[in-house]
Coordinates of C-alpha atoms and ligand atoms in Angstrom, one line a residue:
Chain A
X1 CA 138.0 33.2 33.0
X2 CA 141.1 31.9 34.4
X3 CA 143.1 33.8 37.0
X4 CA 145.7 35.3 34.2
X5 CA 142.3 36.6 32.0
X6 CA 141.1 38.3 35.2
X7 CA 144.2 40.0 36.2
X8 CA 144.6 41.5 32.4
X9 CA 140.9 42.7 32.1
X10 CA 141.3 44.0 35.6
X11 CA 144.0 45.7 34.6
X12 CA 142.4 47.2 31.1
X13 CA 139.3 48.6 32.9
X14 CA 141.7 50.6 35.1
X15 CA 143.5 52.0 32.6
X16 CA 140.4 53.0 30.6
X17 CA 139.1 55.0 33.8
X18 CA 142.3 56.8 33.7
X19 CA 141.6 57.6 30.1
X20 CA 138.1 58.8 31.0
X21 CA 139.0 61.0 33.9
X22 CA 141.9 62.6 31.4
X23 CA 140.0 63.2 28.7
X24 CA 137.2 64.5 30.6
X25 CA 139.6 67.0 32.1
X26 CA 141.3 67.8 28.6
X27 CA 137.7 68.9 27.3
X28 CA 136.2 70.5 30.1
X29 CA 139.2 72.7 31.4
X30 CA 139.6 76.3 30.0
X31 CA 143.3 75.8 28.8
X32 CA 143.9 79.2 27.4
X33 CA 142.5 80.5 30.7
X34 CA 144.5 78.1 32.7
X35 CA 147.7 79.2 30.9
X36 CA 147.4 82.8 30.8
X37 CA 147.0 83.0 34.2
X38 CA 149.8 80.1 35.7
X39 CA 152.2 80.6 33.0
X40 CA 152.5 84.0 32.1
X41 CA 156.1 84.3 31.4
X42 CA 156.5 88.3 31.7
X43 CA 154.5 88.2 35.3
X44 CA 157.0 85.0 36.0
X45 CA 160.1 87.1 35.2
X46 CA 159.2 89.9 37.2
X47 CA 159.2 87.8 40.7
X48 CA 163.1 87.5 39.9
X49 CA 165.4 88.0 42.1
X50 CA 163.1 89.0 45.3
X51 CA 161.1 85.8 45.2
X52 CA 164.7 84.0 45.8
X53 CA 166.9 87.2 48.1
X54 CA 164.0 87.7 49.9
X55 CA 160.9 85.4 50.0
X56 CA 162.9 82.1 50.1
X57 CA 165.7 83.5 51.9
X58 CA 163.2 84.4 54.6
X59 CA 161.6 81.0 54.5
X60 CA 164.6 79.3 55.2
X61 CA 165.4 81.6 57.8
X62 CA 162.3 81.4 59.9
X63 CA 162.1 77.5 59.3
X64 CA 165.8 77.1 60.8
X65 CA 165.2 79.8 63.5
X66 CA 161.5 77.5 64.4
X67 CA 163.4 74.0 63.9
X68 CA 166.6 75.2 66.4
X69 CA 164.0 76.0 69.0
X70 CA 161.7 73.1 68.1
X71 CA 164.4 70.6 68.6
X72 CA 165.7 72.3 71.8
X73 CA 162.5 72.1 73.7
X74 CA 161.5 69.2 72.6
X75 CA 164.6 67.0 73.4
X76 CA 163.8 69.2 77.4
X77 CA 159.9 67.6 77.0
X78 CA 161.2 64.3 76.3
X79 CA 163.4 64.5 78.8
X80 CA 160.5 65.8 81.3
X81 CA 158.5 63.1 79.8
X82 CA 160.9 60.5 81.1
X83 CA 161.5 61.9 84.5
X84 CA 160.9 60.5 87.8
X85 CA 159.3 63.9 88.9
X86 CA 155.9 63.7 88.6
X87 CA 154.9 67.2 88.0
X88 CA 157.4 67.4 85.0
X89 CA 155.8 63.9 83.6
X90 CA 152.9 65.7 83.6
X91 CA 153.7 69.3 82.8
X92 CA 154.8 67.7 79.5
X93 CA 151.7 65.4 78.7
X94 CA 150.1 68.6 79.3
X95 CA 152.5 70.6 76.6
X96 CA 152.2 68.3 74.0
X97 CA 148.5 67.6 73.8
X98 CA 148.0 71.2 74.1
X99 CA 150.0 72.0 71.2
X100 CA 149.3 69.2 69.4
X101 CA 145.5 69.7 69.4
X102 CA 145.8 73.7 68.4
X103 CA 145.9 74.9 64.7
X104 CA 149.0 76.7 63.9
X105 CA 147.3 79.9 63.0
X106 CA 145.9 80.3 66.8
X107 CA 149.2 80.4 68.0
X108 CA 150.8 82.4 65.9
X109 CA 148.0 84.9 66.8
X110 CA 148.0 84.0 70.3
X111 CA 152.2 85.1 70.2
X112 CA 152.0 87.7 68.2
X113 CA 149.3 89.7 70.6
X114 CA 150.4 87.7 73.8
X115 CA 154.2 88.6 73.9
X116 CA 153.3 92.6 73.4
X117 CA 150.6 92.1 76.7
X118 CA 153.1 89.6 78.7
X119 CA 156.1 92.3 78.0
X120 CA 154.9 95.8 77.5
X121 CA 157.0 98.5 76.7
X122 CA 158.9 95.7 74.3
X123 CA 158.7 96.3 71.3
X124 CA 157.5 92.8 69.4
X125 CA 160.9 91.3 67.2
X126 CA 158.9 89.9 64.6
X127 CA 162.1 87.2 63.8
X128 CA 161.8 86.1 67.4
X129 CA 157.6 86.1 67.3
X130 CA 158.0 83.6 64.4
X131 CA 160.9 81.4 66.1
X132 CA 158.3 81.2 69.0
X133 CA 155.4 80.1 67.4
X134 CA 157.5 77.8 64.8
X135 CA 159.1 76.1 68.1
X136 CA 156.6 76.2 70.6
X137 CA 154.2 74.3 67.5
X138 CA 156.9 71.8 66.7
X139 CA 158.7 71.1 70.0
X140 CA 155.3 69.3 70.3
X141 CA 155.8 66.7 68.0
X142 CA 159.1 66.3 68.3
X143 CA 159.2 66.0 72.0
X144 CA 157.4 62.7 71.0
X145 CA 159.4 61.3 68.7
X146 CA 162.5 62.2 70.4
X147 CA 161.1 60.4 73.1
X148 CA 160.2 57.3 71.4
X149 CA 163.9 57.6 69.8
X150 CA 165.3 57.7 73.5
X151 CA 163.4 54.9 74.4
X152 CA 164.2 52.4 71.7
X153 CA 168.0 52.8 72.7
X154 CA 168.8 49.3 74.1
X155 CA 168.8 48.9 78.1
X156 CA 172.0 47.2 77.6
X157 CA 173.4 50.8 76.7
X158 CA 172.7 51.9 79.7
X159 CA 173.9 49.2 81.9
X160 CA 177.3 49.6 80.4
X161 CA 177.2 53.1 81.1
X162 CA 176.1 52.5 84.5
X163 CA 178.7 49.9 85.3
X164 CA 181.8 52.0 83.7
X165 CA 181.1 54.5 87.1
X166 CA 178.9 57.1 84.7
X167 CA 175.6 58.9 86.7
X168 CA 172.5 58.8 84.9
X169 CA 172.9 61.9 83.9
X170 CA 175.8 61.1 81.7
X171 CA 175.1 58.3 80.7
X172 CA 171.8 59.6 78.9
X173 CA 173.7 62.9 77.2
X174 CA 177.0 60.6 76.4
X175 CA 175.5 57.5 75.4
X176 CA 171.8 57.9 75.3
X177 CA 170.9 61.1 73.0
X178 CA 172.9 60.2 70.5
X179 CA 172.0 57.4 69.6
X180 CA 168.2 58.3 70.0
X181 CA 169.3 61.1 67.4
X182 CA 170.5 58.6 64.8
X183 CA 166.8 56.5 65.4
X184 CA 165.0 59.6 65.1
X185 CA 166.8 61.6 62.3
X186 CA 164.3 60.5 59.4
X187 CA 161.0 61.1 61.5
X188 CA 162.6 64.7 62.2
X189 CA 163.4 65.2 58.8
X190 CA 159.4 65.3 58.3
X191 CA 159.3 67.6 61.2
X192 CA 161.5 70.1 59.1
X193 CA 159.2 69.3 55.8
X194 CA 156.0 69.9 57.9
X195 CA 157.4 73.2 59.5
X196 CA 158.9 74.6 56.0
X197 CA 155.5 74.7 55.0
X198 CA 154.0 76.5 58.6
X199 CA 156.3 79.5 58.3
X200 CA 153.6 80.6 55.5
X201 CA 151.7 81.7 58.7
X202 CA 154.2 84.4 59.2
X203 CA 152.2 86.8 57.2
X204 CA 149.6 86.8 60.5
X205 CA 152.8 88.7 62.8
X206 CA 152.4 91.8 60.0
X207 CA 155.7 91.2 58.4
X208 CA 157.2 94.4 56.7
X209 CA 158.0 93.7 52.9
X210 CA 161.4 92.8 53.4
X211 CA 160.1 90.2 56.1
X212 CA 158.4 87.8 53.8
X213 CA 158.3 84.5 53.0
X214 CA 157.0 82.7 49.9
X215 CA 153.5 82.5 50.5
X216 CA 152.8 85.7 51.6
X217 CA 155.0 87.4 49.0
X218 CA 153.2 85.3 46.3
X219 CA 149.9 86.5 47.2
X220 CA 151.3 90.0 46.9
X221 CA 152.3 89.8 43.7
X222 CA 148.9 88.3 42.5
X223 CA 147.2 91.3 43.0
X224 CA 150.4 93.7 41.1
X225 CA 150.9 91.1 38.1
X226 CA 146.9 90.3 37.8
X227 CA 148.2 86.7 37.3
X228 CA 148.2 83.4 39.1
X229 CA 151.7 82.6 38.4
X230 CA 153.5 84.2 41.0
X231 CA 151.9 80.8 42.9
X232 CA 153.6 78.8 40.7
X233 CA 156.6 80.2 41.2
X234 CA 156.7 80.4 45.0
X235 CA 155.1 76.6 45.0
X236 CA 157.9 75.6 42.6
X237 CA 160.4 77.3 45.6
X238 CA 158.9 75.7 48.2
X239 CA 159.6 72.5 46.0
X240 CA 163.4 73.6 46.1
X241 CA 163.7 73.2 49.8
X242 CA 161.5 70.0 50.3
X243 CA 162.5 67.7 47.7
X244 CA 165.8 68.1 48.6
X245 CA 164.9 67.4 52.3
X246 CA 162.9 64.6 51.2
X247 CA 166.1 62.8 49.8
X248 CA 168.4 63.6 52.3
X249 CA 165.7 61.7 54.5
X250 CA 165.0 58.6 52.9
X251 CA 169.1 57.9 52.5
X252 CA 168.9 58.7 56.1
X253 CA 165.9 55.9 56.5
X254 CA 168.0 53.8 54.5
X255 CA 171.6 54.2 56.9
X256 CA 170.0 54.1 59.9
X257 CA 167.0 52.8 59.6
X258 CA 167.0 48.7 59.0
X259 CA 170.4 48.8 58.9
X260 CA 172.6 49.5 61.8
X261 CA 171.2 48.3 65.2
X262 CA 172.6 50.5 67.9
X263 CA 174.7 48.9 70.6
X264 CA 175.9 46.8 68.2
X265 CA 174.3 43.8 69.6
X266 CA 173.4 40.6 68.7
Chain B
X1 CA 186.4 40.1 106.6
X2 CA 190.2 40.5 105.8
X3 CA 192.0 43.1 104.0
X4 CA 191.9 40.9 101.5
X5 CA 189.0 40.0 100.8
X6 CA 187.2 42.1 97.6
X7 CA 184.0 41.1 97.2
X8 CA 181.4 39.8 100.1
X9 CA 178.2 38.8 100.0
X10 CA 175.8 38.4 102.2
X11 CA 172.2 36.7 103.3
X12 CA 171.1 38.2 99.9
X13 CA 167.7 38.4 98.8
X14 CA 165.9 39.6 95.1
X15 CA 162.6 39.2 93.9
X16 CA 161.3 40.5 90.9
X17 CA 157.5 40.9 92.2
X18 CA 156.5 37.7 93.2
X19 CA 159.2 36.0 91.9
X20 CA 162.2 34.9 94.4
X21 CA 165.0 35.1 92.3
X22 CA 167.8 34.9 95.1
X23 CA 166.8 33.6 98.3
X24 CA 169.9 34.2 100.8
X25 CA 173.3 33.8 98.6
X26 CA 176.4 34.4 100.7
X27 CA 179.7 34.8 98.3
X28 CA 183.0 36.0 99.3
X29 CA 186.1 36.2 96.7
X30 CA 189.4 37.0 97.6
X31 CA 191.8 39.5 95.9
X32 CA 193.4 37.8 92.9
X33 CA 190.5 34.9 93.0
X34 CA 188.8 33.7 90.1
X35 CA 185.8 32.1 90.8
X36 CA 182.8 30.6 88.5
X37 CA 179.3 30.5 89.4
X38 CA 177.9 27.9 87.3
X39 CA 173.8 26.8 87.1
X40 CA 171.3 26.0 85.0
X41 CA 169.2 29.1 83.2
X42 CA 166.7 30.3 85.3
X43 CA 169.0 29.7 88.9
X44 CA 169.2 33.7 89.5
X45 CA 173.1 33.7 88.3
X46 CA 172.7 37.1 86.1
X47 CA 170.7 38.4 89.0
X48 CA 173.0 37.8 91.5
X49 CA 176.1 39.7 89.2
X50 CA 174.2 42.3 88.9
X51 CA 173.2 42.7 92.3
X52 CA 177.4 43.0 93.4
X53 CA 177.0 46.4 91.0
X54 CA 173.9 47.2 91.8
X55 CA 172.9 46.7 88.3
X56 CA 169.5 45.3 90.9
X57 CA 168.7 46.5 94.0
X58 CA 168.5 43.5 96.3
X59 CA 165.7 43.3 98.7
X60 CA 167.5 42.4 101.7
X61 CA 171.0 41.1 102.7
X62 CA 174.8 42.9 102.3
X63 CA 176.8 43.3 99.4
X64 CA 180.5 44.9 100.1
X65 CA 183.1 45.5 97.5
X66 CA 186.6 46.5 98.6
X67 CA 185.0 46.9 102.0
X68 CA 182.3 49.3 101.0
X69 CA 179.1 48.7 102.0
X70 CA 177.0 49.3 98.4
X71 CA 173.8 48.6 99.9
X72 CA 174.1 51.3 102.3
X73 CA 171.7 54.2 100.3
X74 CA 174.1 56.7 101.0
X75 CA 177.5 55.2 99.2
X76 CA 178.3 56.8 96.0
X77 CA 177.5 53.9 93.6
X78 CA 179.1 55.9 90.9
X79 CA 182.3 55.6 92.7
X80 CA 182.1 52.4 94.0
X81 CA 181.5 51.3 90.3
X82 CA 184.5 52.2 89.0
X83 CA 186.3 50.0 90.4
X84 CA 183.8 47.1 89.7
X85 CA 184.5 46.1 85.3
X86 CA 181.5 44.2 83.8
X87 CA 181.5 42.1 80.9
X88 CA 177.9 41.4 79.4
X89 CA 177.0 38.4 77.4
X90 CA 175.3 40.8 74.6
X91 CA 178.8 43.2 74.9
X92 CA 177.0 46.0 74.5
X93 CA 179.7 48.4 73.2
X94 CA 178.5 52.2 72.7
X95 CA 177.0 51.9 68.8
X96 CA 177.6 55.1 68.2
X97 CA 181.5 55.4 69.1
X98 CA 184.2 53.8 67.2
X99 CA 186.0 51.1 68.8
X100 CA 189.2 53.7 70.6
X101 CA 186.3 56.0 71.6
X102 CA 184.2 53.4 73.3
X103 CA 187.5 52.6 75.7
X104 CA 188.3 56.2 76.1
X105 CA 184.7 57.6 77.1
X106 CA 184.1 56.4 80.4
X107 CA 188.3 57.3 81.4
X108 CA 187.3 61.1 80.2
X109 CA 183.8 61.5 81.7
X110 CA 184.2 59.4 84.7
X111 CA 187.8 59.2 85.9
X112 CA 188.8 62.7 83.7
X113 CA 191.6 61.6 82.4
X114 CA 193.4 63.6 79.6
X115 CA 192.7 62.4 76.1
X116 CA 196.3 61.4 75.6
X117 CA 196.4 59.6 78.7
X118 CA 193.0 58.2 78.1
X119 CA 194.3 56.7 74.4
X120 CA 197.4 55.9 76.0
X121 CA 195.8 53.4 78.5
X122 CA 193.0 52.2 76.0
X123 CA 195.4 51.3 73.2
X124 CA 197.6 49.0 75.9
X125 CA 194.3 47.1 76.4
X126 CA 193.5 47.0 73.2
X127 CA 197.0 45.4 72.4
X128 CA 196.4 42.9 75.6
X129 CA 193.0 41.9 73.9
X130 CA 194.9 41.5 70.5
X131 CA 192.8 44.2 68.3
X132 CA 195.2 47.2 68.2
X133 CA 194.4 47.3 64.5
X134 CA 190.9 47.5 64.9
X135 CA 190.7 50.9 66.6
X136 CA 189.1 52.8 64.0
X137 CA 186.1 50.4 63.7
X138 CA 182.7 50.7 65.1
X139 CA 181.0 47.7 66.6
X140 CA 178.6 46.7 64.1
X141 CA 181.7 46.2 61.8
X142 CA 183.2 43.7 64.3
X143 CA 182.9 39.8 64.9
X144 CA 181.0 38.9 68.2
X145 CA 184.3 37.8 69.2
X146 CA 186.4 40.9 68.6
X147 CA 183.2 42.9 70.1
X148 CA 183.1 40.8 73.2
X149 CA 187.2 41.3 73.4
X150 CA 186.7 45.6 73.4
X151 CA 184.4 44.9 76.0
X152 CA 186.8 43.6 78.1
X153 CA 189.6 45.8 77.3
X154 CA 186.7 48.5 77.9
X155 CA 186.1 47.6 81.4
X156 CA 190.3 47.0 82.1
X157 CA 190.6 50.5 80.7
X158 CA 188.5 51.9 84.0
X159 CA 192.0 50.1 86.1
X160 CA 188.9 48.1 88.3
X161 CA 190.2 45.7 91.3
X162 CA 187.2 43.0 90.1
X163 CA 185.8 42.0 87.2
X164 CA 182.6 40.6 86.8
X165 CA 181.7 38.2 83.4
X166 CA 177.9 37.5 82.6
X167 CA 178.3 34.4 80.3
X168 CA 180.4 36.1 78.3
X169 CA 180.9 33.6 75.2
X170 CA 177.4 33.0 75.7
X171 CA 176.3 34.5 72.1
X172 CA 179.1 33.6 70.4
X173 CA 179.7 31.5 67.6
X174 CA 181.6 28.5 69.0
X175 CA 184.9 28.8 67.0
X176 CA 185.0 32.6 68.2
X177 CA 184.5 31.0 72.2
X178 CA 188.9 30.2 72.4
X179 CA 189.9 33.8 71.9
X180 CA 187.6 35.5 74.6
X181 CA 188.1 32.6 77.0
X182 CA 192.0 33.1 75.7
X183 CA 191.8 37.3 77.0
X184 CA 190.2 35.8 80.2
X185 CA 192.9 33.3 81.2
X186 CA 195.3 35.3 80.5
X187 CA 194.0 38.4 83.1
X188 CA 193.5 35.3 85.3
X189 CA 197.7 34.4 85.0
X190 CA 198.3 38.7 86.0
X191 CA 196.6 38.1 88.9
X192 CA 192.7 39.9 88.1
X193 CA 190.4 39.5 90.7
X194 CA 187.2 37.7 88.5
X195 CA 183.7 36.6 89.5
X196 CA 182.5 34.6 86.0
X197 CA 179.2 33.1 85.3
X198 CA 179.8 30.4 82.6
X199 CA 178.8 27.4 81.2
X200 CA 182.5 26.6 79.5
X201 CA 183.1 23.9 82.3
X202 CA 186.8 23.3 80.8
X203 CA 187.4 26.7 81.7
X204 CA 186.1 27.1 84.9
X205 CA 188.1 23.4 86.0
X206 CA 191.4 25.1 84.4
X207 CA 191.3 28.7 85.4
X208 CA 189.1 29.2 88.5
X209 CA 190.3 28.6 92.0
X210 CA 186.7 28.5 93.4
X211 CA 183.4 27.4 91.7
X212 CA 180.1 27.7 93.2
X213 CA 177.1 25.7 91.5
X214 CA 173.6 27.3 91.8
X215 CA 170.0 26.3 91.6
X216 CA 166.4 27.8 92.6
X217 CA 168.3 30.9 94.3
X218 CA 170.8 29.5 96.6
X219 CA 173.8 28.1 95.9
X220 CA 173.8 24.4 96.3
X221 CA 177.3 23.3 96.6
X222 CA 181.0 25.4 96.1
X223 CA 184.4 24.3 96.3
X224 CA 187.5 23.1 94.5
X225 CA 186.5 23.0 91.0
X226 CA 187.6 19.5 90.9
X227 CA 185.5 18.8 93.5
X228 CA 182.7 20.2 91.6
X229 CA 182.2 19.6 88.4
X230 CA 184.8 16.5 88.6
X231 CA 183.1 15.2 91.8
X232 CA 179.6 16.7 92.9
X233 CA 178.1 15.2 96.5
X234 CA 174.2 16.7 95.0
X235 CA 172.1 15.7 93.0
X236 CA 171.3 18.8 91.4
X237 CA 174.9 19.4 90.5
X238 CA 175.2 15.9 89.4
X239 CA 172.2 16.1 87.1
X240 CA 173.3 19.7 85.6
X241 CA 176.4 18.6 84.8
X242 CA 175.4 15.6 83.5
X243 CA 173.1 17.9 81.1
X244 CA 175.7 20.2 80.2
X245 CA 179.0 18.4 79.6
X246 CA 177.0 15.6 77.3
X247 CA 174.0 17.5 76.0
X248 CA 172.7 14.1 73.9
X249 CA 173.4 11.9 77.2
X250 CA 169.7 11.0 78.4
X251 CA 170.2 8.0 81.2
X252 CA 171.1 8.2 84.5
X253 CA 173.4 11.2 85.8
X254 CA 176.8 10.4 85.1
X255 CA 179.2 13.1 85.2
X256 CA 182.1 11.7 84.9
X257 CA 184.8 13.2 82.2
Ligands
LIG1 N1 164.3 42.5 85.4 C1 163.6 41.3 85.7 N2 162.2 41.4 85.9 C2 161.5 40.2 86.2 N3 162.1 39.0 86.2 C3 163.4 38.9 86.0 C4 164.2 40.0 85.8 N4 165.5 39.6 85.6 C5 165.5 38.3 85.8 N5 164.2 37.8 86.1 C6 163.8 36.5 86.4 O1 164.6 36.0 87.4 C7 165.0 34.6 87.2 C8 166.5 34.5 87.3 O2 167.0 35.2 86.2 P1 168.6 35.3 85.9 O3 169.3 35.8 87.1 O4 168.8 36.0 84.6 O5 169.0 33.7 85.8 P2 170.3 33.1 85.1 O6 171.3 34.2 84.8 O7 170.8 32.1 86.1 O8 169.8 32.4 83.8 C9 164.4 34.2 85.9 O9 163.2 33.5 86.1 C10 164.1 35.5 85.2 O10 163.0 35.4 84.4
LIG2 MG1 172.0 34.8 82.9

């Protein structure tokens, strides 16, 4: 066979697998089944409008309320990470392994019977319980990244921050941060897709009715419509806020990724 | 050391590690003196710039600017720096700040002026450096040239009594060389204060009053700039020259222009 037969049989046997895996699907699959319980219209409709004023609402809430915090105490760890004071280098090694290595679920346990025991006599916000898990998970990751950002801003930066009479200090919040933002504005945008999908967790901090979020408020409505499409519909609302995300970050990979080189260099 | 006297020098020493990278430079330039260090790459020039900011902390020896003693752990370097402008040969304007911002930062943050005041000042240099119009760009949308010029007008926004230029036209495309070595003459004819690694020998024979040639860490031979790059007594000057002013020339050492 010469190299042009090869390729075009190569080809032709994968498309007949695809075929074969389709049709096997197509026959063995309980349609009817499958499409009484995801699509049923009537148990669609009656998610409307709470799925959106209240379950998404509160997704979006709780994953903006997670990220602020998230983003705060990370851009601190990187900081800490970068510091000539040992026992903050290593404080924040020990942070982000720590919260790295633990499933989300533990900690949102962990906060929502630790604060009540640290704090008695409070009574537990169950807003703030969720930005504190949500933050204290992805201040983790994002002290890293932020780090690397920091770091991959040019020496030369520096220098002429240095030599213009600015302290360290200033230089790094002036000229520094910045421009580690623009470097790391895509990988954080994959921080906000990852923690959209955490607040699900919520559900673990006993949220009244009016406090959840999609997940939990679709597996609520399984058990009053006796259907499976109220998953559907709060998957399909997930999709509303991460597509659009997803977008937003690949222009962002596109402007500042390749692109511009900070400093603007040689 | 006179009143006059702005930048001095002395007995310094730098290693990096193991490497000796200045091995006891003395330097001394006199208010409204332009001098040029020339050298071939490697000679610890950069090092030694960088060293009269404290870009590098020398090992051992005495650097004073405007009589301060900068070595001395307790001066306030931030200070001191001020009045010391630096010129890099990678320009390194602030990416993220249009080209007005990047002149105005350090004159809000550092010296606190007002914002007015602050534009006031940073559009004068920007006229000096001839890119008034260009005040709305950012960096990355600027020629090498043009970039290198906002870096000057950058540091002669901070008012500094020296100026210190690391190869400056270094990375520059050579038809963009005349209009940055154009901006440095001219702060030469107002009377700037200018220590200028370079390898543009026409420049240093025209503009400085001082040039000091460098090899291995020390420097080997300084004077008139007729004197040394028109008539060098070493042989190391001789054989750099010869290398640099006729880069094809490959006989003996003769460095006459
Ligand atoms: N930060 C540094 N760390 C280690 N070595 C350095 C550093 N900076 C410069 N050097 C070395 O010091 C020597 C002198 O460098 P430099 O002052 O840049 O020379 P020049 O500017 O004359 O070309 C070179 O061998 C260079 O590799
Ligand atoms: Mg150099």
């Amino acid at each position: 066979m010469t190299r042009r037969q090869r390729a075009s049989a190569f080809r032709a046997a994968q498309y007949a697998l695809l075929l074969v895996i389709i049709l096997v699907f197509a026959f063995t699959a309980n349609w009817t089944q499958l499409r009484h319980s995801f699509f049923n219209l009537e148990a669609a409709a009656k998610q409307f409008p709470d799925v959106i004023t209240v379950a998404l609402k509160n997704t979006i809430v709780y994953t903006v309320l997670g990220f602020s915090l998230g983003l705060a105490l990370g851009l601190v760890l990187a900081l800490m990470r970068l510091s000539s004071v040992g026992p903050y280098r290593w404080f924040a090694r020990a942070y982000i392994e720590f919260f790295r290595g633990l499933p989300a679920l533990l900690i949102f346990i962990a906060v929502g019977t630790g604060i009540p025991l640290a704090f008695p006599g409070t009574s537990l916000n169950r807003n703030v319980a969720i930005m504190v898990s949500l933050g204290i998970i992805s201040a983790a990751y994002m002290a890293e990244t932020i780090r690397a950002g920091i770091q991959a801003v040019p020496r030369g930066q520096i220098e002429a921050a240095r030599s213009l009479g600015m302290s360290p200090g200033r230089a790094m919040i002036t000229i520094v941060i910045p421009q580690a933002f623009r470097i790391v504005l895509p990988p954080l945008a994959n921080e906000l897709i990852m923690l959209t999908k955490d607040t699900s967790l919520a559900f673990l901090l006993a949220t009244t009715p009016d406090q959840q979020e999609l997940a939990q408020f679709a597996r609520q409505a399984l058990n009053t419509t006796q259907s499976l499409t109220p998953i559907l519909v709060g998957g399909l609302c997930y999709l509303v806020i991460t597509i659009p995300l997803s977008l937003v970050q690949q222009r962002l990979e596109r402007r500042f990724g390749a692109g511009v080189k900070p400093g603007g260099g040689v | 050391m006179s009143d006059n006297t702005v930048i001095e020098v002395s007995e310094l020493h730098k290693a990096f590690g193991d490497l000796q990278v200045l091995r006891g430079v003395d330097l001394r330039v006199e208010r409204g003196e332009v001098v040029c260090i020339i050298g071939p790459s490697g000679s610890g020039k950069s090092t030694l710039l960088r060293c009269v900011n404290m870009l590098e902390q020398p090992n051992a020896g005495r650097v004073s600017v405007d009589g301060v003693d900068l070595t001395d752990p307790d001066v306030d370097i931030d200070a001191a720096r001020r009045r010391i402008g630096m010129v890099f040969q990678s320009f390194n304007l602030f990416g993220h700040l249009n080209v007005l911002d990047n002149l105005t930062v350090a004159q809000r943050k550092v010296l606190k002026r007002d914002k007015e005041n602050a534009e006031t000042v940073a559009r004068a240099n920007l006229t000096k450096v001839g890119l008034s119009e260009k005040e709305k760009s950012f960096p990355n949308q600027l020629s090498g040239g043009q970039q290198q010029r906002v870096a000057i007008a950058r540091a002669l926004s901070m008012d500094p009594d020296v100026m210190l230029f690391d190869e400056p036209t270094s990375a520059l495309d050579p038809e963009l060389v005349g209009d940055v070595l154009g901006v440095m003459r001219q702060l030469a004819d107002e009377g700037m204060t200018m220590l200028v690694v370079t390898h543009e020998m026409q420049f240093a024979r025209d503009v400085a009053d001082k040039v000091l040639f460098m090899d291995g860490g020390v420097i080997v031979e300084q004077g008139d700039p007729e004197q040394v790059i028109g008539a060098p007594q070493h042989e190391r000057t001789k054989s750099f020259l010869a290398r640099v002013l006729d880069p094809t020339h490959h006989g003996p050492s003769d460095p006459a222009l």
